[in-house]
CSV table of C-alpha atoms in Angstrom, one decimal:
chain,number,residue,atom,x,y,z
A,1,MET,CA,0.0,0.0,0.0
A,2,ILE,CA,1.4,3.4,-1.0
A,3,THR,CA,1.0,5.9,1.8
A,4,ASN,CA,-0.2,9.5,1.2
A,5,ASN,CA,3.3,10.7,2.3
A,6,LEU,CA,5.0,8.6,-0.4
A,7,VAL,CA,2.5,9.9,-3.0
A,8,SER,CA,3.2,13.4,-2.0
A,9,ARG,CA,6.9,12.9,-2.4
A,10,GLU,CA,6.4,11.4,-5.9
A,11,ILE,CA,4.3,14.3,-7.1
A,12,THR,CA,6.7,16.9,-8.4
A,13,ALA,CA,6.3,20.4,-9.8
A,14,GLU,CA,6.8,18.9,-13.3
A,15,LYS,CA,3.8,16.6,-12.8
A,16,LEU,CA,1.7,19.3,-11.1
A,17,LEU,CA,2.1,22.2,-13.5
A,18,GLY,CA,0.1,22.1,-16.7
A,19,ASN,CA,-2.1,19.3,-15.3
A,20,PRO,CA,-5.8,20.3,-15.2
A,21,LYS,CA,-6.4,17.8,-12.4
A,22,TYR,CA,-4.3,20.0,-10.1
A,23,GLN,CA,-5.9,23.4,-10.0
A,24,GLY,CA,-4.0,26.4,-8.5
A,25,ILE,CA,-5.0,29.5,-6.6
A,26,CYS,CA,-3.4,32.4,-4.8
A,27,TYR,CA,-4.0,32.2,-1.0
A,28,GLY,CA,-4.0,34.5,1.9
A,29,GLY,CA,-6.0,33.8,5.0
A,30,TYR,CA,-6.1,37.2,6.6
A,31,ARG,CA,-9.6,38.0,7.9
A,32,THR,CA,-9.3,41.6,9.1
A,33,ASN,CA,-8.0,44.9,7.7
A,34,SER,CA,-4.7,44.4,9.4
A,35,ARG,CA,-2.0,41.8,8.9
A,36,ASP,CA,-1.2,42.0,12.6
A,37,ILE,CA,-4.0,39.4,13.2
A,38,GLU,CA,-2.8,36.3,11.5
A,39,PRO,CA,-4.8,33.3,10.6
A,40,ASN,CA,-4.2,30.4,13.0
A,41,VAL,CA,-3.9,26.8,12.1
A,42,SER,CA,-7.6,26.0,12.7
A,43,GLU,CA,-8.6,28.9,10.5
A,44,VAL,CA,-6.3,27.9,7.7
A,45,LYS,CA,-7.6,24.3,7.9
A,46,GLU,CA,-11.1,25.7,7.3
A,47,ASP,CA,-9.9,27.5,4.3
A,48,LEU,CA,-8.0,24.6,2.8
A,49,LYS,CA,-11.0,22.3,3.1
A,50,ILE,CA,-13.0,24.8,1.2
A,51,LEU,CA,-10.3,25.1,-1.5
A,52,ALA,CA,-10.0,21.3,-1.7
A,53,ALA,CA,-13.8,21.1,-2.3
A,54,LEU,CA,-13.1,23.4,-5.4
A,55,ASN,CA,-10.6,20.9,-6.6
A,56,ILE,CA,-7.7,23.2,-5.7
A,57,LYS,CA,-4.5,21.2,-5.2
A,58,ILE,CA,-1.8,23.9,-5.3
A,59,ILE,CA,-1.8,27.2,-3.4
A,60,ARG,CA,0.5,30.1,-3.9
A,61,THR,CA,1.9,32.1,-1.0
A,62,TYR,CA,3.8,35.3,-1.1
A,63,ASN,CA,6.4,35.9,1.7
A,64,LEU,CA,8.0,34.5,4.8
A,65,HIS,CA,7.8,37.6,7.0
A,66,ARG,CA,5.2,36.2,9.3
A,67,GLU,CA,3.8,33.0,10.8
A,68,GLU,CA,1.1,32.6,8.2
A,69,ILE,CA,3.2,30.3,6.0
A,70,VAL,CA,4.2,28.1,8.9
A,71,ASN,CA,0.6,27.8,9.9
A,72,VAL,CA,-0.3,26.9,6.3
A,73,LEU,CA,2.3,24.1,6.3
A,74,LYS,CA,1.2,22.9,9.7
A,75,ALA,CA,-2.5,22.9,8.6
A,76,ILE,CA,-1.7,20.9,5.5
A,77,THR,CA,0.3,18.4,7.6
A,78,GLU,CA,-2.6,18.0,10.0
A,79,LEU,CA,-5.2,17.6,7.3
A,80,LYS,CA,-3.1,14.9,5.6
A,81,LYS,CA,-2.9,13.0,8.9
A,82,GLU,CA,-6.7,13.3,9.4
A,83,ASN,CA,-7.5,12.3,5.8
A,84,PRO,CA,-5.0,10.2,3.9
A,85,LYS,CA,-6.6,11.2,0.6
A,86,PHE,CA,-6.1,15.0,1.2
A,87,GLU,CA,-3.8,16.6,-1.2
A,88,MET,CA,-2.5,20.2,-1.1
A,89,TYR,CA,0.8,21.5,-2.4
A,90,VAL,CA,2.5,24.9,-2.1
A,91,MET,CA,4.2,27.3,-4.4
A,92,LEU,CA,6.3,29.1,-1.8
A,93,GLY,CA,6.7,32.8,-2.3
A,94,VAL,CA,9.9,34.7,-1.4
A,95,TRP,CA,9.5,38.4,-1.1
A,96,ILE,CA,12.3,40.4,-2.7
A,97,ASP,CA,12.8,44.2,-2.2
A,98,CYS,CA,15.4,46.7,-3.3
A,99,LYS,CA,17.4,48.7,-0.8
A,100,ASN,CA,15.4,51.4,1.1
A,101,ALA,CA,12.1,49.8,-0.1
A,102,TRP,CA,9.0,51.2,1.6
A,103,THR,CA,11.0,53.9,3.5
A,104,GLU,CA,11.2,57.6,3.2
A,105,ILE,CA,14.7,57.2,1.7
A,106,ALA,CA,14.9,57.0,-2.1
A,107,PRO,CA,14.9,53.3,-3.2
A,108,ILE,CA,18.1,52.0,-4.9
A,109,HIS,CA,16.8,49.5,-7.4
A,110,GLU,CA,20.3,48.1,-8.3
A,111,GLU,CA,20.9,47.1,-4.7
A,112,GLU,CA,18.8,44.8,-2.5
A,113,SER,CA,17.3,44.8,0.9
A,114,GLN,CA,19.2,42.9,3.6
A,115,ARG,CA,15.9,41.2,4.4
A,116,ASN,CA,16.1,39.2,1.1
A,117,THR,CA,18.8,36.9,2.5
A,118,ILE,CA,16.5,36.1,5.5
A,119,GLU,CA,13.6,35.3,3.1
A,120,ILE,CA,15.8,33.0,1.1
A,121,GLN,CA,17.2,31.2,4.1
A,122,LYS,CA,13.7,30.6,5.5
A,123,ALA,CA,12.5,29.3,2.1
A,124,VAL,CA,15.4,26.8,2.1
A,125,GLU,CA,14.7,25.7,5.7
A,126,LEU,CA,11.0,25.2,5.1
A,127,SER,CA,11.5,23.4,1.7
A,128,ASN,CA,13.7,20.9,3.4
A,129,LEU,CA,11.3,20.5,6.4
A,130,TYR,CA,8.2,20.0,4.1
A,131,PRO,CA,9.4,18.4,0.8
A,132,GLU,CA,6.2,16.5,0.5
A,133,ILE,CA,4.3,19.9,0.4
A,134,ILE,CA,6.5,22.6,-1.0
A,135,LYS,CA,7.1,21.9,-4.7
A,136,ILE,CA,8.0,25.3,-6.1
A,137,ILE,CA,9.9,28.4,-4.8
A,138,SER,CA,9.1,31.7,-6.4
A,139,VAL,CA,11.7,34.3,-6.0
A,140,GLY,CA,10.0,37.7,-5.9
A,141,ASN,CA,6.5,38.9,-6.6
A,142,GLU,CA,6.2,41.5,-9.3
A,143,ALA,CA,9.7,42.4,-8.1
A,144,MET,CA,11.1,43.4,-11.5
A,145,VAL,CA,8.4,45.4,-13.1
A,146,LYS,CA,9.3,49.1,-13.2
A,147,TRP,CA,5.9,50.5,-12.1
A,148,ALA,CA,6.5,48.9,-8.7
A,149,THR,CA,8.5,52.0,-7.9
A,150,SER,CA,8.6,51.4,-4.1
A,151,TYR,CA,10.5,48.2,-4.2
A,152,TYR,CA,11.4,46.8,-7.7
A,153,VAL,CA,14.9,45.3,-8.3
A,154,THR,CA,16.8,44.7,-11.4
A,155,PRO,CA,16.7,41.2,-13.0
A,156,ALA,CA,20.3,40.6,-11.9
A,157,ILE,CA,19.2,40.4,-8.2
A,158,ILE,CA,16.5,37.9,-9.0
A,159,LEU,CA,19.0,35.9,-11.1
A,160,LYS,CA,21.4,35.9,-8.2
A,161,TRP,CA,19.0,34.2,-5.9
A,162,VAL,CA,17.6,31.8,-8.5
A,163,ASN,CA,21.1,30.6,-9.3
A,164,HIS,CA,21.8,30.3,-5.6
A,165,LEU,CA,18.8,28.0,-5.2
A,166,GLN,CA,19.6,26.0,-8.3
A,167,GLU,CA,23.1,25.4,-6.9
A,168,LEU,CA,21.6,24.2,-3.6
A,169,LYS,CA,19.6,21.6,-5.6
A,170,LYS,CA,22.7,20.5,-7.4
A,171,SER,CA,24.6,20.0,-4.1
A,172,GLU,CA,21.6,18.2,-2.6
A,173,GLN,CA,20.9,20.9,-0.1
A,174,LEU,CA,17.4,21.2,-1.5
A,175,PRO,CA,15.2,18.6,-3.0
A,176,LYS,CA,16.3,17.9,-6.6
A,177,ASN,CA,12.8,18.0,-8.0
A,178,LEU,CA,11.9,21.4,-6.4
A,179,TRP,CA,11.3,23.9,-9.2
A,180,ILE,CA,12.6,27.5,-9.0
A,181,THR,CA,10.9,30.4,-10.7
A,182,SER,CA,10.1,34.1,-10.3
A,183,SER,CA,6.5,35.4,-10.6
A,184,ASP,CA,6.2,38.7,-12.4
A,185,ASN,CA,4.3,40.9,-14.7
A,186,TYR,CA,4.3,39.9,-18.4
A,187,LEU,CA,6.4,42.9,-19.2
A,188,SER,CA,9.1,41.7,-16.8
A,189,TRP,CA,9.3,38.4,-18.8
A,190,GLY,CA,9.9,40.2,-22.1
A,191,GLY,CA,6.3,40.1,-23.3
A,192,GLY,CA,6.1,43.8,-24.2
A,193,GLU,CA,8.3,46.8,-24.1
A,194,GLU,CA,11.9,46.5,-25.3
A,195,GLN,CA,13.3,48.3,-22.3
A,196,TYR,CA,12.8,45.0,-20.5
A,197,HIS,CA,14.8,43.0,-23.1
A,198,THR,CA,18.1,42.7,-21.3
A,199,GLU,CA,20.9,40.1,-21.1
A,200,ASP,CA,20.2,39.7,-17.4
A,201,LEU,CA,16.5,38.9,-18.2
A,202,ASN,CA,17.7,36.4,-20.8
A,203,ARG,CA,20.0,34.7,-18.3
A,204,LEU,CA,17.1,34.6,-15.8
A,205,ILE,CA,14.8,32.9,-18.3
A,206,LYS,CA,17.5,30.3,-18.9
A,207,ALA,CA,18.0,29.8,-15.1
A,208,VAL,CA,14.4,29.3,-14.0
A,209,ASP,CA,12.7,25.9,-14.3
A,210,TYR,CA,9.6,27.6,-15.7
A,211,ILE,CA,8.1,31.1,-16.2
A,212,SER,CA,5.4,32.4,-13.9
A,213,LEU,CA,3.7,35.4,-15.4
A,214,HIS,CA,1.0,37.8,-14.3
A,215,SER,CA,-1.7,39.3,-16.5
A,216,TYR,CA,-4.4,41.8,-15.4
A,217,PRO,CA,-6.6,43.1,-18.1
A,218,ILE,CA,-8.8,44.9,-15.5
A,219,HIS,CA,-5.8,47.0,-14.5
A,220,ASP,CA,-4.4,47.5,-18.0
A,221,GLU,CA,-7.6,48.9,-19.4
A,222,ARG,CA,-7.0,52.0,-17.2
A,223,TYR,CA,-3.9,52.7,-19.3
A,224,PHE,CA,-5.0,51.2,-22.6
A,225,PRO,CA,-8.7,52.0,-22.8
A,226,GLU,CA,-8.9,50.6,-26.3
A,227,ILE,CA,-9.0,47.1,-24.9
A,228,TRP,CA,-12.1,47.6,-22.7
A,229,GLY,CA,-15.6,48.7,-23.5
A,230,ILE,CA,-18.3,48.3,-26.1
A,231,LYS,CA,-17.7,48.6,-29.8
A,232,GLU,CA,-20.0,50.7,-31.9
A,233,ASN,CA,-21.3,47.7,-33.8
A,234,GLU,CA,-22.4,46.2,-30.5
A,235,THR,CA,-24.7,49.0,-29.4
A,236,ASN,CA,-27.9,47.2,-30.4
A,237,LEU,CA,-27.0,44.1,-28.3
A,238,SER,CA,-28.5,43.4,-24.9
A,239,ASP,CA,-26.6,44.6,-21.9
A,240,LYS,CA,-25.5,41.0,-21.1
A,241,MET,CA,-24.3,40.4,-24.6
A,242,LYS,CA,-22.4,43.6,-24.6
A,243,ILE,CA,-20.6,42.7,-21.4
A,244,ASP,CA,-20.0,39.1,-22.5
A,245,ALA,CA,-18.3,40.5,-25.7
A,246,ALA,CA,-16.1,42.8,-23.6
A,247,MET,CA,-15.1,40.0,-21.3
A,248,LEU,CA,-14.1,37.8,-24.3
A,249,ARG,CA,-11.8,40.7,-25.4
A,250,ALA,CA,-10.4,40.9,-21.8
A,251,ARG,CA,-9.6,37.2,-21.9
A,252,ASP,CA,-8.0,37.5,-25.4
A,253,TYR,CA,-5.9,40.4,-24.1
A,254,ALA,CA,-4.6,38.2,-21.3
A,255,ILE,CA,-3.8,35.4,-23.8
A,256,SER,CA,-1.9,37.9,-26.0
A,257,GLN,CA,0.3,38.8,-23.1
A,258,TYR,CA,0.9,35.1,-22.5
A,259,ASP,CA,1.7,34.6,-26.1
A,260,GLY,CA,4.1,37.6,-26.1
A,261,VAL,CA,6.1,36.1,-23.3
A,262,VAL,CA,6.3,32.7,-25.1
A,263,LYS,CA,7.4,34.5,-28.2
A,264,TYR,CA,10.2,36.3,-26.4
A,265,MET,CA,11.3,33.2,-24.6
A,266,LYS,CA,11.6,31.3,-27.9
A,267,SER,CA,13.4,34.3,-29.5
A,268,ILE,CA,16.4,33.7,-27.2
A,269,GLY,CA,16.5,30.0,-27.8
A,270,GLU,CA,14.5,28.8,-24.8
A,271,ASP,CA,11.5,26.5,-24.7
A,272,LYS,CA,10.2,25.8,-21.2
A,273,PRO,CA,6.8,25.8,-19.5
A,274,VAL,CA,5.0,29.1,-19.1
A,275,GLN,CA,2.3,29.2,-16.5
A,276,ILE,CA,-0.1,31.9,-15.1
A,277,GLY,CA,1.2,33.0,-11.7
A,278,GLU,CA,-1.6,35.5,-11.2
A,279,THR,CA,-4.7,36.8,-13.0
A,280,GLY,CA,-8.0,37.9,-11.6
A,281,TRP,CA,-10.8,40.4,-11.6
A,282,THR,CA,-12.1,42.5,-8.7
A,283,THR,CA,-15.8,42.7,-7.8
A,284,ILE,CA,-15.9,46.1,-6.0
A,285,ASP,CA,-14.1,49.4,-6.5
A,286,ASN,CA,-15.0,53.0,-5.7
A,287,LEU,CA,-12.2,54.5,-7.8
A,288,TYR,CA,-10.8,53.5,-11.2
A,289,TYR,CA,-12.7,50.3,-12.0
A,290,GLY,CA,-16.1,50.9,-10.5
A,291,ASP,CA,-19.1,53.0,-11.4
A,292,LYS,CA,-17.0,56.2,-11.2
A,293,GLY,CA,-14.4,54.7,-13.6
A,294,SER,CA,-14.4,52.0,-16.3
A,295,LYS,CA,-17.4,50.1,-14.8
A,296,ALA,CA,-15.4,46.9,-14.9
A,297,ALA,CA,-15.7,45.8,-11.3
A,298,ASP,CA,-18.7,43.6,-10.4
A,299,GLU,CA,-19.5,40.0,-9.6
A,300,TYR,CA,-20.9,39.1,-13.0
A,301,LYS,CA,-17.8,40.3,-14.9
A,302,ALA,CA,-15.5,38.7,-12.4
A,303,ALA,CA,-17.4,35.4,-12.8
A,304,GLN,CA,-17.1,35.6,-16.6
A,305,TYR,CA,-13.4,36.2,-16.4
A,306,TYR,CA,-12.9,33.4,-13.9
A,307,LYS,CA,-14.8,31.0,-16.2
A,308,LEU,CA,-13.1,32.1,-19.4
A,309,MET,CA,-9.6,31.9,-17.9
A,310,ARG,CA,-10.2,28.5,-16.3
A,311,GLU,CA,-11.6,27.1,-19.6
A,312,TRP,CA,-8.7,28.4,-21.6
A,313,SER,CA,-6.0,27.4,-19.2
A,314,ASN,CA,-7.4,23.9,-18.8
A,315,LYS,CA,-7.8,23.4,-22.5
A,316,GLU,CA,-4.2,24.5,-23.1
A,317,LYS,CA,-2.9,22.6,-20.1
A,318,ILE,CA,-1.6,25.8,-18.5
A,319,THR,CA,-1.7,26.1,-14.7
A,320,CYS,CA,-3.5,29.2,-13.6
A,321,PHE,CA,-3.0,30.5,-10.1
A,322,TYR,CA,-6.1,32.5,-10.0
A,323,PHE,CA,-6.0,35.6,-7.8
A,324,GLU,CA,-7.5,35.0,-5.3
A,325,ALA,CA,-9.3,32.5,-3.0
A,326,PHE,CA,-10.6,34.9,-0.3
A,327,ASP,CA,-11.0,38.7,0.0
A,328,GLU,CA,-8.2,40.2,2.0
A,329,ASN,CA,-9.1,43.7,3.4
A,330,TRP,CA,-5.7,44.5,4.8
A,331,LYS,CA,-4.5,45.3,1.3
A,332,ASP,CA,-6.3,48.7,1.3
A,333,GLY,CA,-7.2,49.1,5.0
A,334,SER,CA,-7.9,52.8,4.7
A,335,ASN,CA,-10.4,52.2,1.9
A,336,PRO,CA,-12.8,49.3,2.5
A,337,LEU,CA,-14.2,49.7,-1.0
A,338,GLY,CA,-10.8,49.7,-2.7
A,339,SER,CA,-10.4,47.2,-5.5
A,340,GLU,CA,-7.4,45.4,-3.9
A,341,ASN,CA,-9.7,44.2,-1.1
A,342,HIS,CA,-12.2,42.4,-3.4
A,343,PHE,CA,-10.4,40.0,-5.7
A,344,GLY,CA,-11.5,36.9,-3.8
A,345,LEU,CA,-13.9,34.3,-4.9
A,346,ILE,CA,-15.3,34.3,-1.4
A,347,ASN,CA,-15.8,37.4,0.7
A,348,LEU,CA,-15.2,38.0,4.4
A,349,GLN,CA,-18.9,37.5,5.2
A,350,ASN,CA,-18.4,33.8,4.2
A,351,GLN,CA,-20.3,34.4,1.0
A,352,ALA,CA,-19.4,32.7,-2.3
A,353,LYS,CA,-19.5,35.3,-5.1
A,354,PHE,CA,-21.4,34.7,-8.3
A,355,ALA,CA,-18.5,32.8,-9.9
A,356,LEU,CA,-19.1,30.0,-7.3
A,357,TRP,CA,-22.9,30.1,-7.0
A,358,ASP,CA,-23.2,26.9,-9.0
A,359,LYS,CA,-20.9,25.2,-6.5
A,360,VAL,CA,-23.1,26.2,-3.6
A,361,ASP,CA,-26.1,24.8,-5.6
A,362,LYS,CA,-24.2,21.5,-6.0
A,363,GLY,CA,-23.6,21.3,-2.3
A,364,ILE,CA,-19.8,21.0,-2.5
A,365,PHE,CA,-19.5,23.3,0.6
A,366,SER,CA,-21.9,21.2,2.6
A,367,GLY,CA,-20.6,20.7,6.1
A,368,LEU,CA,-17.7,23.2,5.5
A,369,THR,CA,-17.4,26.5,7.4
A,370,ARG,CA,-15.3,29.6,7.5
A,371,ASN,CA,-15.0,31.3,10.9
A,372,GLY,CA,-17.5,28.6,12.0
A,373,LYS,CA,-20.2,29.8,9.5
A,374,PRO,CA,-21.4,28.0,6.4
A,375,ILE,CA,-20.6,29.3,2.9
A,376,VAL,CA,-23.7,30.9,1.3
A,377,LYS,CA,-24.3,33.0,-1.8
A,378,THR,CA,-23.8,36.7,-2.1
A,379,TYR,CA,-27.0,38.8,-2.7
A,380,ASN,CA,-28.9,35.9,-0.9
A,381,GLY,CA,-28.7,34.2,-4.3
A,382,ASP,CA,-30.9,36.8,-6.0
A,383,GLU,CA,-29.5,37.2,-9.5
A,384,LYS,CA,-31.8,40.2,-10.2
A,385,ALA,CA,-30.4,42.0,-7.2
A,386,LEU,CA,-26.9,41.2,-8.4
A,387,TRP,CA,-27.6,42.7,-11.8
A,388,GLN,CA,-28.5,46.0,-10.2
A,389,ASP,CA,-24.8,46.4,-9.5
A,390,VAL,CA,-23.7,45.4,-13.0
A,391,LYS,CA,-23.0,48.4,-15.3
A,392,VAL,CA,-22.4,48.4,-19.0
A,393,PRO,CA,-19.0,49.8,-20.0
A,394,ARG,CA,-18.7,52.9,-22.1
A,395,LEU,CA,-18.1,52.8,-25.9
A,396,ILE,CA,-14.4,52.0,-26.6
A,397,ASN,CA,-12.4,55.2,-26.8
A,398,GLN,CA,-15.3,57.3,-25.5
A,399,ASN,CA,-14.3,59.9,-23.0
């Protein structure tokens, strides 16, 4: 008889990634508007059971600053002991900053924060302690894209740490099947502007085991309004048909960014897996993406995007770490209605958003709770009420 522990050790990143049977999602378990209150092991176990019911098998985390990731690993370990059939793996995020990041002193992007070394050391320690769970280390989160002005680093810094981890694998100081990547905006991977096409980036692409890219059409439409909205030849369509057409264009825009990264990778003579490290769609915003802005943020559009991206990525055998599992209100604690707080598939009131209403109907959350409460539908399941908050975007290029 093969034990669950042996199965976990046999499952490698190479077998997980690109396999539709192993769905991925981005996970943070914070339940308040402050990261000072961390999710404990029991709370994380509640979350993981919910994600497992959604057929999620890989979660992506972001940093090692706090106890959350240790609690995640403990929670998975306990769940595996309680249920030998339980499977959950981790893409372990290492946060990377430049020197003076997040301070009043001007950031120095060519130099790095001293904290980076601690993050890497912690990642190595945990990967050796939990080899049956941690299958991927991601060095940096949007750490190279130049619009991250508070903290971005040059590709040379990411390359340094990727090479370090790859050397530890070679010397058997890390599991040999552990995959190393960096998770970043499509621009950072060469999928757009030529300013990113550097020799250090090329060396990084050659060094990682696979590319993890981010794509956010909902954000990009603020800067490229021609990709979002209703075309003149669609004005006679129903509101739903207008929105569905716009969401198809949003999906195709994300695919074009993916294709751009693949094209650049192949142009330098590489051919390795490219996966989606992040993509998502917020459901509420009181600034750029809501009613006062592009009218992109609501539960219907988010559900359409989720469905379209899952269908495309499953068909193409691309792992999509959808952003994100649960709303996290600490991200914009000063503005409860800010978009960053509302990317989750489930909100902080234990309500499944429209994207998951069919899952509630099918009873997959039966017996499962979050904060001790059952998972129910937003809007009390009233689709007519939901549509009151769904607004049709403007005509493309209309001021």
